[in-house]
Amino acid sequence: RPIGVVAVSVAGLEGPSPIVNVEALLEWQQPSAGALGFGTAFATIGDELLGDGRAELAIGAPFEGSGILYVAVGDVVPPVNRYARVVPSALSADAAFGETVEDIGDLDGDGAHEILVGAPFDDSGAAAIPECSAEPGSPASYNGDCAGAIAVVRGADLSEAADADVDPTCILLGAAGERLGAALRALTPAAAGVRVAVGAPATAIAPGSVSIVTITMTSAVCTFSSTPLPARGLAGDRFGFSFGQ
């Protein structure tokens, strides 16, 4: 597989034409050959997540085992190649953790932002659904029920020195065939938490769905409250596959 790179160009417009003038290129390099899918999804995270006074970039590598989230150390001169890692132990193999990533703010009041991560191919243990392997983003040779999941990564747990995990209470599991977490969009703050739109576009044989999930966190323990939105109800409609700004 090719080496994964996340790059951002900072450009200005010059003259009446106008002409694009690239002033800088910021690059986050794939940390290892094993970080498969590095750059599939990414999101900027709040300042001082790693105590360096600058915003960080959280980058998904969903095809490395169950999936790994890399959080770049913000004060490194590009190309960036230093990361904190989140390796979820409670998700299934080929869960595709890191296929979607969203900053959801500081939920527990400790000054560090939490990160919501989608794992749309997490397996619930039900019978495998053959149609799952044909969906976009499916891991190679996938053989599961693509229930999916979303997981809250606690910002204070991140460290460049050791891998972080996800508390089991901070994982919301989908039902077989849902692909929960295929799309994420933080909406508005809620009482001591945040409201997030979560897509579950399902497969060719089932209708997709979207829920508004309210997430709160106290002492690193998460609670989820879901409200489904009206859906089209058509098999294969992929409702909830993506969200606009």
XYZ file of C-alpha atoms in Angstrom:
245
model
C 0.000 0.000 0.000
C 1.229 3.561 -0.592
C 2.525 5.590 2.327
C -0.240 7.678 3.899
C 0.320 11.405 4.269
C -1.934 14.214 5.459
C -0.939 17.531 3.893
C -2.346 21.042 4.122
C -1.243 23.861 1.854
C -1.552 27.456 2.978
C -2.174 29.574 -0.095
C -2.797 33.181 -1.016
C -4.396 34.775 -4.076
C -2.334 37.260 -6.081
C -3.182 39.615 -8.936
C -6.375 40.172 -10.941
C -6.324 36.669 -12.480
C -6.005 35.512 -9.601
C -2.961 33.246 -9.246
C -2.733 30.813 -6.341
C 0.558 31.214 -4.504
C 1.378 28.298 -2.171
C 3.075 29.822 0.849
C 3.519 26.775 3.065
C 2.965 23.028 3.137
C 2.192 21.285 6.400
C 2.627 17.532 6.335
C 1.815 14.752 8.791
C 3.690 11.590 7.816
C 2.465 8.029 8.241
C 4.127 6.908 11.479
C 4.825 3.347 10.310
C 4.234 1.043 7.363
C 1.620 -0.729 9.496
C -0.586 2.359 9.925
C -2.931 1.220 7.172
C -5.502 3.751 6.045
C -3.630 6.616 7.750
C -5.408 9.839 6.769
C -8.796 8.253 6.011
C -10.319 10.798 8.408
C -8.941 13.631 10.508
C -10.060 16.519 12.704
C -8.379 19.394 14.500
C -8.628 19.072 18.264
C -8.558 21.807 20.901
C -5.422 23.522 22.172
C -3.084 21.980 24.744
C -4.335 18.445 24.323
C -0.763 17.261 24.840
C 0.302 20.267 26.893
C 2.233 21.955 24.081
C 0.021 25.028 23.691
C -0.983 24.345 20.084
C -3.920 22.630 18.422
C -3.448 18.977 17.488
C -4.603 16.943 14.512
C -6.311 13.602 15.202
C -5.849 11.172 12.301
C -7.531 7.816 11.764
C -5.784 4.671 10.551
C -8.857 2.396 10.461
C -7.261 -0.641 8.814
C -4.501 -1.189 11.384
C -5.951 -4.050 13.443
C -9.208 -2.812 14.977
C -8.123 0.672 13.925
C -5.864 3.221 15.615
C -6.249 6.947 16.205
C -3.057 9.012 15.963
C -2.904 12.455 17.561
C -0.052 14.568 16.242
C 2.161 16.478 18.675
C 1.318 20.062 17.774
C 4.645 21.856 18.274
C 6.734 19.716 15.912
C 8.100 21.478 12.815
C 6.594 19.801 9.693
C 6.810 17.137 8.485
C 5.179 15.849 11.674
C 6.123 12.316 12.711
C 5.456 12.254 16.478
C 2.118 10.978 17.734
C 0.092 9.855 20.709
C -1.905 6.716 19.880
C -5.315 5.390 20.871
C -5.625 1.603 20.531
C -9.114 0.354 21.480
C -9.083 -3.031 23.187
C -12.870 -3.453 23.491
C -13.667 -3.376 19.759
C -13.632 -6.315 17.370
C -10.947 -7.043 14.822
C -11.510 -5.033 11.608
C -13.799 -2.571 13.430
C -12.402 0.315 11.313
C -11.968 2.531 14.383
C -10.812 5.890 13.009
C -12.904 5.883 9.838
C -14.626 9.017 11.185
C -13.258 11.523 13.732
C -14.851 14.537 15.431
C -13.822 17.019 18.146
C -16.615 17.155 20.747
C -15.114 19.626 23.212
C -14.253 19.266 26.886
C -16.958 17.035 28.379
C -15.435 16.337 31.806
C -14.169 19.833 32.613
C -10.476 18.968 32.832
C -9.393 21.420 30.117
C -8.702 18.814 27.398
C -11.035 18.161 24.488
C -12.581 14.730 23.989
C -12.601 13.024 20.581
C -15.487 11.043 19.117
C -14.358 8.232 16.806
C -16.476 6.044 14.552
C -15.878 2.315 14.075
C -18.586 1.439 11.510
C -17.471 -2.168 11.002
C -17.342 -3.244 14.641
C -18.824 -6.752 14.875
C -21.557 -7.428 17.453
C -21.065 -11.195 17.303
C -24.212 -11.939 15.321
C -24.156 -13.906 12.070
C -21.988 -12.350 9.373
C -23.813 -10.226 6.785
C -22.247 -10.750 3.340
C -23.400 -7.329 2.091
C -21.210 -5.593 4.694
C -18.012 -6.366 2.796
C -19.304 -4.506 -0.289
C -19.814 -1.219 1.570
C -17.384 1.727 1.202
C -14.604 1.622 3.773
C -14.925 -2.095 4.427
C -11.654 -3.642 5.661
C -10.040 -6.163 3.320
C -11.571 -9.670 3.536
C -14.188 -8.429 5.993
C -16.463 -11.122 7.432
C -18.668 -9.616 10.116
C -22.070 -8.064 10.783
C -20.964 -4.368 10.537
C -22.987 -3.321 13.580
C -20.618 -0.407 14.095
C -19.846 1.677 17.159
C -18.856 5.134 18.329
C -16.222 5.698 21.003
C -15.319 8.724 23.126
C -11.576 9.168 23.606
C -10.781 11.112 26.784
C -8.339 13.889 25.936
C -6.535 13.702 29.287
C -5.613 10.058 28.613
C -3.466 10.910 25.589
C 0.279 10.534 25.966
C 3.119 10.239 23.529
C 4.823 7.852 25.961
C 2.117 5.150 26.088
C -0.923 4.060 24.086
C -4.311 5.130 25.404
C -7.384 2.889 25.449
C -11.120 3.676 25.441
C -13.168 3.082 28.575
C -15.883 0.474 27.813
C -18.536 2.839 29.215
C -17.540 5.328 26.507
C -18.461 3.019 23.619
C -21.942 2.982 22.090
C -22.550 -0.200 20.083
C -24.757 -0.530 17.034
C -27.027 -3.380 16.000
C -26.128 -5.919 13.314
C -26.041 -4.335 9.859
C -26.334 -0.697 11.034
C -22.761 0.555 10.433
C -23.160 2.959 13.341
C -20.558 5.721 13.244
C -20.100 5.889 9.472
C -20.724 9.653 9.734
C -20.331 12.041 12.664
C -21.096 15.726 13.144
C -20.903 17.614 16.447
C -23.934 19.894 16.746
C -24.557 21.965 19.873
C -23.543 21.770 23.508
C -26.022 20.044 25.796
C -26.292 20.155 29.591
C -22.758 19.176 30.661
C -22.277 17.425 27.330
C -22.684 17.610 23.564
C -25.241 16.641 20.925
C -23.870 14.729 17.929
C -25.479 13.528 14.695
C -24.480 9.896 14.125
C -25.035 8.167 10.790
C -25.814 4.462 10.418
C -26.254 3.979 6.646
C -26.618 0.179 6.808
C -26.155 -1.920 3.650
C -27.806 -2.716 0.320
C -30.443 -4.845 2.064
C -31.507 -2.472 4.855
C -32.502 1.198 5.288
C -30.078 3.685 6.797
C -30.749 5.855 9.840
C -29.515 8.919 11.720
C -29.698 9.560 15.449
C -29.005 12.612 17.567
C -26.879 11.318 20.415
C -26.375 13.335 23.594
C -23.076 12.448 25.264
C -22.031 13.362 28.798
C -18.960 12.352 30.796
C -18.369 12.323 34.552
C -15.168 10.977 36.105
C -14.240 9.370 32.754
C -17.582 7.483 32.638
C -19.770 8.253 29.622
C -23.528 8.242 29.176
C -25.335 8.195 25.828
C -28.920 9.173 25.034
C -30.116 8.600 21.447
C -33.056 10.103 19.577
C -33.654 8.705 16.060
C -34.555 11.094 13.253
C -37.314 10.306 10.740
C -35.821 8.063 8.056
C -36.705 7.251 4.463
C -37.057 3.574 5.304
C -35.864 2.302 1.933
C -33.521 -0.675 1.741
C -30.188 0.382 0.313
C -30.842 4.135 0.611
C -27.603 4.649 2.656
C -29.402 7.356 4.654
C -26.825 8.713 7.132
C -23.785 7.999 4.952
C -22.491 11.578 5.272
C -23.396 15.003 6.665
C -22.914 18.533 5.335
C -21.493 21.378 7.358
